[in-house]
Tab-separated table of C-alpha atoms and ligand atoms in Angstrom:
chain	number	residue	atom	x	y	z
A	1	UNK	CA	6.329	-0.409	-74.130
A	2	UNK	CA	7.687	-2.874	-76.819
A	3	UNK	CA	9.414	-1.794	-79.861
A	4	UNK	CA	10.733	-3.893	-82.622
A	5	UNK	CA	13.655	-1.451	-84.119
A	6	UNK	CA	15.187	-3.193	-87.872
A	7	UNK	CA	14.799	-6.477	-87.008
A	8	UNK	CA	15.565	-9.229	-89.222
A	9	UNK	CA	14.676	-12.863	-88.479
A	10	UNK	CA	14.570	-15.988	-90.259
A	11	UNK	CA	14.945	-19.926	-89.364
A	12	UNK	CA	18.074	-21.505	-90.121
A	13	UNK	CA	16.527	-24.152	-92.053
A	14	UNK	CA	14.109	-21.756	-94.089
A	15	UNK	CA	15.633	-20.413	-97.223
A	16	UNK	CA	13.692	-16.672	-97.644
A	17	UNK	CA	14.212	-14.365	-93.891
A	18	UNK	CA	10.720	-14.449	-92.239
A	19	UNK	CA	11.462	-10.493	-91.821
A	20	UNK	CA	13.646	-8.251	-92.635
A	21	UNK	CA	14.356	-4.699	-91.267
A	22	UNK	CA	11.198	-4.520	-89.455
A	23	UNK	CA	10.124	-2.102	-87.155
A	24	UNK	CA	6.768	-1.000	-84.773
A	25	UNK	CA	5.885	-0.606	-81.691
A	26	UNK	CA	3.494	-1.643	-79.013
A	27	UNK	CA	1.947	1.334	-76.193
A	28	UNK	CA	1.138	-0.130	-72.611
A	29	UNK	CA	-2.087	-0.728	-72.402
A	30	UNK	CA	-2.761	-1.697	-75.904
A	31	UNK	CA	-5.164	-4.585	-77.552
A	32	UNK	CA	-3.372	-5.475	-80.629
A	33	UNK	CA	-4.116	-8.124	-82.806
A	34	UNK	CA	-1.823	-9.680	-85.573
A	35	UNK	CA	-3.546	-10.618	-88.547
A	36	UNK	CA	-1.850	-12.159	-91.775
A	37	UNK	CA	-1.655	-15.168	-93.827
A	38	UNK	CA	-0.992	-18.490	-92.466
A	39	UNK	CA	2.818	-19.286	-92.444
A	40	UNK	CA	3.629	-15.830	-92.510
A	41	UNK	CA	5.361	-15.409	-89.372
A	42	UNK	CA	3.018	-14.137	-86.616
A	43	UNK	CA	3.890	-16.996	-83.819
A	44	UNK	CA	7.689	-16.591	-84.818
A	45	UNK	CA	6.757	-12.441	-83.505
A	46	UNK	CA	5.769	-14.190	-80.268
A	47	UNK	CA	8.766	-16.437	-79.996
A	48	UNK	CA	10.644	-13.153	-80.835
A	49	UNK	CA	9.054	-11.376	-77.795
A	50	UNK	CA	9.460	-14.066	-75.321
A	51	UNK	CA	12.739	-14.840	-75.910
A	52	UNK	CA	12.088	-18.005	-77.449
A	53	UNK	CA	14.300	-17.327	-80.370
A	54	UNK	CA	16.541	-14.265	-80.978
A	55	UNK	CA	16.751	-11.863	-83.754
A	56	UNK	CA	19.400	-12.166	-86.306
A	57	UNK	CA	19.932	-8.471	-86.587
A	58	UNK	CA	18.186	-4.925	-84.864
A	59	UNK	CA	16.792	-4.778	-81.659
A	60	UNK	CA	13.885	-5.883	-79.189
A	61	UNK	CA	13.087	-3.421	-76.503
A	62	UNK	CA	10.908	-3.831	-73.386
A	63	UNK	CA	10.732	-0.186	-71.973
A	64	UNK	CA	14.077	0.540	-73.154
A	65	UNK	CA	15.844	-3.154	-72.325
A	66	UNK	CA	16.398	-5.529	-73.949
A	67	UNK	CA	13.610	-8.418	-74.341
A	68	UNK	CA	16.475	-11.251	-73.339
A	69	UNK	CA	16.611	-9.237	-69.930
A	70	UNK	CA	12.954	-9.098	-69.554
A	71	UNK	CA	11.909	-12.466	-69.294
A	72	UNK	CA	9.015	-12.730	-67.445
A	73	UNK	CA	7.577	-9.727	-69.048
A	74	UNK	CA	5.226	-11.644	-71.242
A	75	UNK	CA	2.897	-14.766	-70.685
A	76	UNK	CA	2.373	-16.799	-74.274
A	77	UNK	CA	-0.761	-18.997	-74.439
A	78	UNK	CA	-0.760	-20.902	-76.903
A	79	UNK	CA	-3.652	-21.961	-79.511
A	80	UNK	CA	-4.360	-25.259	-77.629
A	81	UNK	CA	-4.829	-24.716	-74.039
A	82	UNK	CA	-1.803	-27.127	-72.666
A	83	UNK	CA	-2.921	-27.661	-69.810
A	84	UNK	CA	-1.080	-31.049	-68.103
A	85	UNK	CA	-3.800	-34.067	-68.386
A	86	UNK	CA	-2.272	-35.650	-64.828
A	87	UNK	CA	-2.436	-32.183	-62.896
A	88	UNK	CA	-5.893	-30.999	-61.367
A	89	UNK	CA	-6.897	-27.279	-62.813
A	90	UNK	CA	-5.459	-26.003	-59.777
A	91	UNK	CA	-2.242	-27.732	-59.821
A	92	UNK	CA	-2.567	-26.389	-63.263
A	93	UNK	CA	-3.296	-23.096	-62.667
A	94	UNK	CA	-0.686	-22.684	-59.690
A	95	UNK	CA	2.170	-23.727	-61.817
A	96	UNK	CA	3.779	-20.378	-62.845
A	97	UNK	CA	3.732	-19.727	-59.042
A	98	UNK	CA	5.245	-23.112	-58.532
A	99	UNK	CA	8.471	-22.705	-60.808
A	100	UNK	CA	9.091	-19.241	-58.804
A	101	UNK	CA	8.718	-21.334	-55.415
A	102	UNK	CA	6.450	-19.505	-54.003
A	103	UNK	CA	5.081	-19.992	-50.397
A	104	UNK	CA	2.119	-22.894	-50.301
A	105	UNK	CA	-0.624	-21.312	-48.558
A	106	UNK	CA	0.156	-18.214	-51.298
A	107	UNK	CA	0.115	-20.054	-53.922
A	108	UNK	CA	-3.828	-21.474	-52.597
A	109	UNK	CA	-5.177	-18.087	-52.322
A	110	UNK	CA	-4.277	-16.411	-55.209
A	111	UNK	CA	-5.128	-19.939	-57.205
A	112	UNK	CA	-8.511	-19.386	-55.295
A	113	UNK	CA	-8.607	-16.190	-56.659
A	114	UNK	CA	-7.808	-16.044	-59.741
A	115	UNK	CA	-10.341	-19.175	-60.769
A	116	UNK	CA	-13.358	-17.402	-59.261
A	117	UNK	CA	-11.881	-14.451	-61.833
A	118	UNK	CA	-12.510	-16.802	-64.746
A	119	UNK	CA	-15.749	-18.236	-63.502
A	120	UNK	CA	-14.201	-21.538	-62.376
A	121	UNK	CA	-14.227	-21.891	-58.874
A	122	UNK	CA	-15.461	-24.859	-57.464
A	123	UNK	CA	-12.997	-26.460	-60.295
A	124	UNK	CA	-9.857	-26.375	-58.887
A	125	UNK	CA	-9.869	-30.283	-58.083
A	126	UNK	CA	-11.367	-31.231	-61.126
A	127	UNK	CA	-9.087	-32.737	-64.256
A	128	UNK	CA	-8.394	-30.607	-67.645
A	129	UNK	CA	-10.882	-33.606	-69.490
A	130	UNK	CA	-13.840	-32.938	-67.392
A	131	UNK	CA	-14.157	-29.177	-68.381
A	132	UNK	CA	-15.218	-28.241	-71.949
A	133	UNK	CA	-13.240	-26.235	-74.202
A	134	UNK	CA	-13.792	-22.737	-73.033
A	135	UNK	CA	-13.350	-24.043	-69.533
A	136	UNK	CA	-10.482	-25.304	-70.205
A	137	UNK	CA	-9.077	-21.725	-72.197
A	138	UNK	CA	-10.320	-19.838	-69.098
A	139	UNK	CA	-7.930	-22.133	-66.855
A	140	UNK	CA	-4.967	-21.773	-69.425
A	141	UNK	CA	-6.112	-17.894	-69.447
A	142	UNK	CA	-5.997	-17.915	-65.087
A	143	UNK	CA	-2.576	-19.813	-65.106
A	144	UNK	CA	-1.200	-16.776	-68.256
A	145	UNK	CA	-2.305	-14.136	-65.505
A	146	UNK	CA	-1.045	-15.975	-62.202
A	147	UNK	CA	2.333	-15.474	-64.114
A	148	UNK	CA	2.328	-11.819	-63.268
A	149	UNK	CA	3.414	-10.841	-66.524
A	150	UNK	CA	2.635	-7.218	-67.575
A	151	UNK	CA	1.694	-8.530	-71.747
A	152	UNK	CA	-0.140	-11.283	-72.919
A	153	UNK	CA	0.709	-12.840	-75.807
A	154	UNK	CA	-2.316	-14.887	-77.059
A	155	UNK	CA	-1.753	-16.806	-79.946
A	156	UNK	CA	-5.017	-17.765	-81.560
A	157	UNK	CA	-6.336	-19.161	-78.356
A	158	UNK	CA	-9.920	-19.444	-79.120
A	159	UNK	CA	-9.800	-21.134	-82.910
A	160	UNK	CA	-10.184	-24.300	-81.561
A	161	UNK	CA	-13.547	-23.638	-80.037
A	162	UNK	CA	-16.899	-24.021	-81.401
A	163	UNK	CA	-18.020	-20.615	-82.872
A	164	UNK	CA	-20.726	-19.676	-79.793
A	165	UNK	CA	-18.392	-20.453	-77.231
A	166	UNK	CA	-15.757	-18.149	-79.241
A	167	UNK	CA	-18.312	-15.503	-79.057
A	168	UNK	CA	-18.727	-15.408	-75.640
A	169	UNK	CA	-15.316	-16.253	-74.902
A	170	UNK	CA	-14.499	-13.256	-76.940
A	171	UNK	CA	-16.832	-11.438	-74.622
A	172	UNK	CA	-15.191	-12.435	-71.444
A	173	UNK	CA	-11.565	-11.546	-72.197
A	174	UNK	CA	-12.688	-7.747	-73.208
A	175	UNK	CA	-14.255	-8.161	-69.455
A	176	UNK	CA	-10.999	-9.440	-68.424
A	177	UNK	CA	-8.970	-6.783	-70.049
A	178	UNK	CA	-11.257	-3.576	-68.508
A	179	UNK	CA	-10.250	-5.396	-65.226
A	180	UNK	CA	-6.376	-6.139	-65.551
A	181	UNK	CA	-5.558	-3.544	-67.490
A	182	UNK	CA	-2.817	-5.859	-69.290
A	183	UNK	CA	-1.282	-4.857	-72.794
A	184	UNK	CA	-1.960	-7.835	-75.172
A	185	UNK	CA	-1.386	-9.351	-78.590
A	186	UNK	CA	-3.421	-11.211	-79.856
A	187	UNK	CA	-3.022	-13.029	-83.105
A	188	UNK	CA	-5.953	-14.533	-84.842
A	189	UNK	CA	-6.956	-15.594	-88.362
A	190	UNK	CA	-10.300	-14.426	-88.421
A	191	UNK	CA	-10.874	-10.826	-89.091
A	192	UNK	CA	-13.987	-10.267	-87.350
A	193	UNK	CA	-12.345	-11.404	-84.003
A	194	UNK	CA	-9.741	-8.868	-84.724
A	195	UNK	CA	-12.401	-5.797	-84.592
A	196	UNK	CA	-14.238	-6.633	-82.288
A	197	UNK	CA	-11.307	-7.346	-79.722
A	198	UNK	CA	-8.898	-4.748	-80.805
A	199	UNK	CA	-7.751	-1.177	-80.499
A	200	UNK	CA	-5.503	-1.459	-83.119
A	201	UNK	CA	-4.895	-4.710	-86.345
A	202	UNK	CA	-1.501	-4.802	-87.480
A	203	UNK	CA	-1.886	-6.454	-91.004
A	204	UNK	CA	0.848	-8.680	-92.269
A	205	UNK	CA	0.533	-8.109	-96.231
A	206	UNK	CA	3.524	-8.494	-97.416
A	207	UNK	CA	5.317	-11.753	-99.290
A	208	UNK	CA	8.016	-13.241	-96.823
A	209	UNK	CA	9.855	-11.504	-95.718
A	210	UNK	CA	7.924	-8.926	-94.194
A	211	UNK	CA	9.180	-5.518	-93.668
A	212	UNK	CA	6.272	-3.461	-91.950
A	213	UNK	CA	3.129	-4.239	-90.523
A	214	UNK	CA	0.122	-1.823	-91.317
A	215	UNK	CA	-1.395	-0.603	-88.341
A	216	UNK	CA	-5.239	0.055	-88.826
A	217	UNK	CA	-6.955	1.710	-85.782
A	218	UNK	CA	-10.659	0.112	-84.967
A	219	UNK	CA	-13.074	2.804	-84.721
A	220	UNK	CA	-14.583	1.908	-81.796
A	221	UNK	CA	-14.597	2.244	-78.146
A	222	UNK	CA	-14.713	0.213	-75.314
A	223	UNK	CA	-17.095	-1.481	-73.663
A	224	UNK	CA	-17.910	-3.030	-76.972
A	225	UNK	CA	-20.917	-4.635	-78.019
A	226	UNK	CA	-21.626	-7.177	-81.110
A	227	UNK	CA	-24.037	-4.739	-82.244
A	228	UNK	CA	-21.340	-2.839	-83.155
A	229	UNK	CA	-19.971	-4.825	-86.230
A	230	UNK	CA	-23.048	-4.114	-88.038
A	231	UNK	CA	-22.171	-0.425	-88.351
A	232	UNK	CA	-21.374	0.420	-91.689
A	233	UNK	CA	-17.799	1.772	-90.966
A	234	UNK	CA	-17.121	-1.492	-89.224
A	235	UNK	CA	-18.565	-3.776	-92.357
A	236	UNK	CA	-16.224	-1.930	-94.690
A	237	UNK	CA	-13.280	-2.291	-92.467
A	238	UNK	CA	-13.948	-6.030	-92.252
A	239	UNK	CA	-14.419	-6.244	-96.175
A	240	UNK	CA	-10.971	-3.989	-96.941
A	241	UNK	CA	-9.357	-6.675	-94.288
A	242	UNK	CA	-10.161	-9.575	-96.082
A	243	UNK	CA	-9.858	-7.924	-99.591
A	244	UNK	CA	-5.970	-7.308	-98.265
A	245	UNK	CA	-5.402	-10.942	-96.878
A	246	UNK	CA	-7.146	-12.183	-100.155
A	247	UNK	CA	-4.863	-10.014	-102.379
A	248	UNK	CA	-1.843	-11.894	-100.730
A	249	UNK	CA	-3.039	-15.325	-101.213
A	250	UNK	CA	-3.715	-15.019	-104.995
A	251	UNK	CA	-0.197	-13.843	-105.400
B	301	ATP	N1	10.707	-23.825	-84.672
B	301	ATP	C1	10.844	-23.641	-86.007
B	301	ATP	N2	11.947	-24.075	-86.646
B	301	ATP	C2	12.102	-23.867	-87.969
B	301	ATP	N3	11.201	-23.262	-88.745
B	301	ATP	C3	10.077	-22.826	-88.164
B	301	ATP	C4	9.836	-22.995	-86.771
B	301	ATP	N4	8.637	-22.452	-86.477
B	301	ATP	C5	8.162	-21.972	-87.633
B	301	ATP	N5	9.028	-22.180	-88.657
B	301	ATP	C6	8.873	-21.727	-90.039
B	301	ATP	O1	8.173	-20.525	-89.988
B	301	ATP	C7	7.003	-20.565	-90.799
B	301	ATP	C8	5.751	-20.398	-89.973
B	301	ATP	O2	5.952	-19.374	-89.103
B	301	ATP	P1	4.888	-19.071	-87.998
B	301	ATP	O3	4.573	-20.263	-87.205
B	301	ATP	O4	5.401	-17.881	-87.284
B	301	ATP	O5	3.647	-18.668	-88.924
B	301	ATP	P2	2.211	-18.169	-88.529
B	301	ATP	O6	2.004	-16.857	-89.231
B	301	ATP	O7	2.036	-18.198	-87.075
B	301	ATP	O8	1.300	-19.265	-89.228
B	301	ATP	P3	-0.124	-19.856	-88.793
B	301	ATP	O9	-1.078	-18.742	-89.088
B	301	ATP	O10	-0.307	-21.002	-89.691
B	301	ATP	O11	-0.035	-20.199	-87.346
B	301	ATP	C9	6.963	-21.882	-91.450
B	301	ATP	O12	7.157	-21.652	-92.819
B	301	ATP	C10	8.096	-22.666	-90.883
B	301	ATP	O13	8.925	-23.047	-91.944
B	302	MG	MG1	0.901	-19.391	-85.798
């Protein structure tokens, strides 16, 4: 579904390329996560993807086209929620809908909808500062899917939150994902996030710029419990992980 072919990238005011030459490639349906140093160049992927910035060299395929002609392909969600503070949740919520114009009463019901998804209904006139955190992610999560878009990009949207609500917010979106069936991304700095969400880690290891990203299948399947990161296989994929994210910061 997406496929980074040679690309090269780097910020006009940076001196090294943030990546150079790289290529891999995303199936529908997938639940990557992006795992790598800080700095390194995972949100610049995202920006990549969503047309945010362009690549300076090689291509950027959505099913065959090019990202710039895909636009509304992707959702990004950033690490804090961004919701607007003077909008009610679901003014908030209805605002990808608003920017295509779409009808009123439309807008309502799928609003409606998509807030009793996320375990929020009964919200929809309340403010962004009178939910908690992992309210407040759900709502940003509702307004990513009202979009439409076919991939999520979700870019460390839970670090912010204390680490109980993380776990069951990690919970909920592998709910969410059994029920929308959307491809996602998902970058995150902490490896044990990574397993338990994800089909597949791509591991950022290299010094800037990157060329490749290692792709290490999670051998596990879905539904997923926590259980299931005490399993020996899964405790020595978490230590290799870390071992390769460590090697990179003594460097
Ligand atoms: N809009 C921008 N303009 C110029 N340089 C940028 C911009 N955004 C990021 N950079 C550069 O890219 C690097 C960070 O890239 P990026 O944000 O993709 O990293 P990251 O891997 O997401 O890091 P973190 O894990 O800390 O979020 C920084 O070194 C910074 O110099
Ligand atoms: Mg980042």
């Amino acid at each position: 579904m997406l496929q980074f072919e040679g690309v090269t990238f780097g910020y006009p005011t940076d001196e090294l390329n943030m990546m150079e030459n790289l290529s891999f490639s995303v199936n529908k349906g997938a639940f990557v996560a992006v795992i790598g140093p800080s700095g390194c160049g995972k949100s610049t992927l995202f920006r990549l993807i969503n047309g945010l910035e362009v690549a300076d060299a090689g291509t950027i395929t959505i099913e065959g086209e090019d990202v710039a002609k895909k636009k509304n392909f992707s959702a990004f969600m950033p690490q804090k929620d961004l919701l607007f503070p003077w909008r009610t949740i679901g003014k908030n919520v209805a605002l990808p809908m608003e920017l295509t114009k779409a009808p009123k009463d439309l807008q309502e019901k799928r609003v409606a909808e998509v807030l009793e998804q996320v375990g929020l209904s009964g919200y929809v006139d309340k403010f962004p500062n009178e939910l908690s955190g992992g309210m407040k992610q759900r709502a940003a999560f509702a307004r990513t899917l009202l979009s439409g878009a076919e991939m999520l990009l979700l870019d460390e949207p839970f670090s912010a939150l204390d680490y109980l609500t993380r776990v069951e917010m990690q919970e909920w979106l592998l709910q969410q994902y059994s029920h929308f069936h959307k491809t996602i991304l998902f970058i995150t700095h902490d490896v044990e996030e990574a397993i338990f969400l994800a089909k597949d880690i791509y591991i950022i290891t290299d010094e800037r710029p990157f060329a490749q990203m290692e792709k290490i299948p999670v051998p596990l399947s879905y539904p997923r419990k926590r259980e299931d990161l005490k399993h020996p296989d899964i405790v020595e994929l978490k230590e290799s992980l870390i071992g390769k994210l460590r090697k990179q910061v003594v460097l």
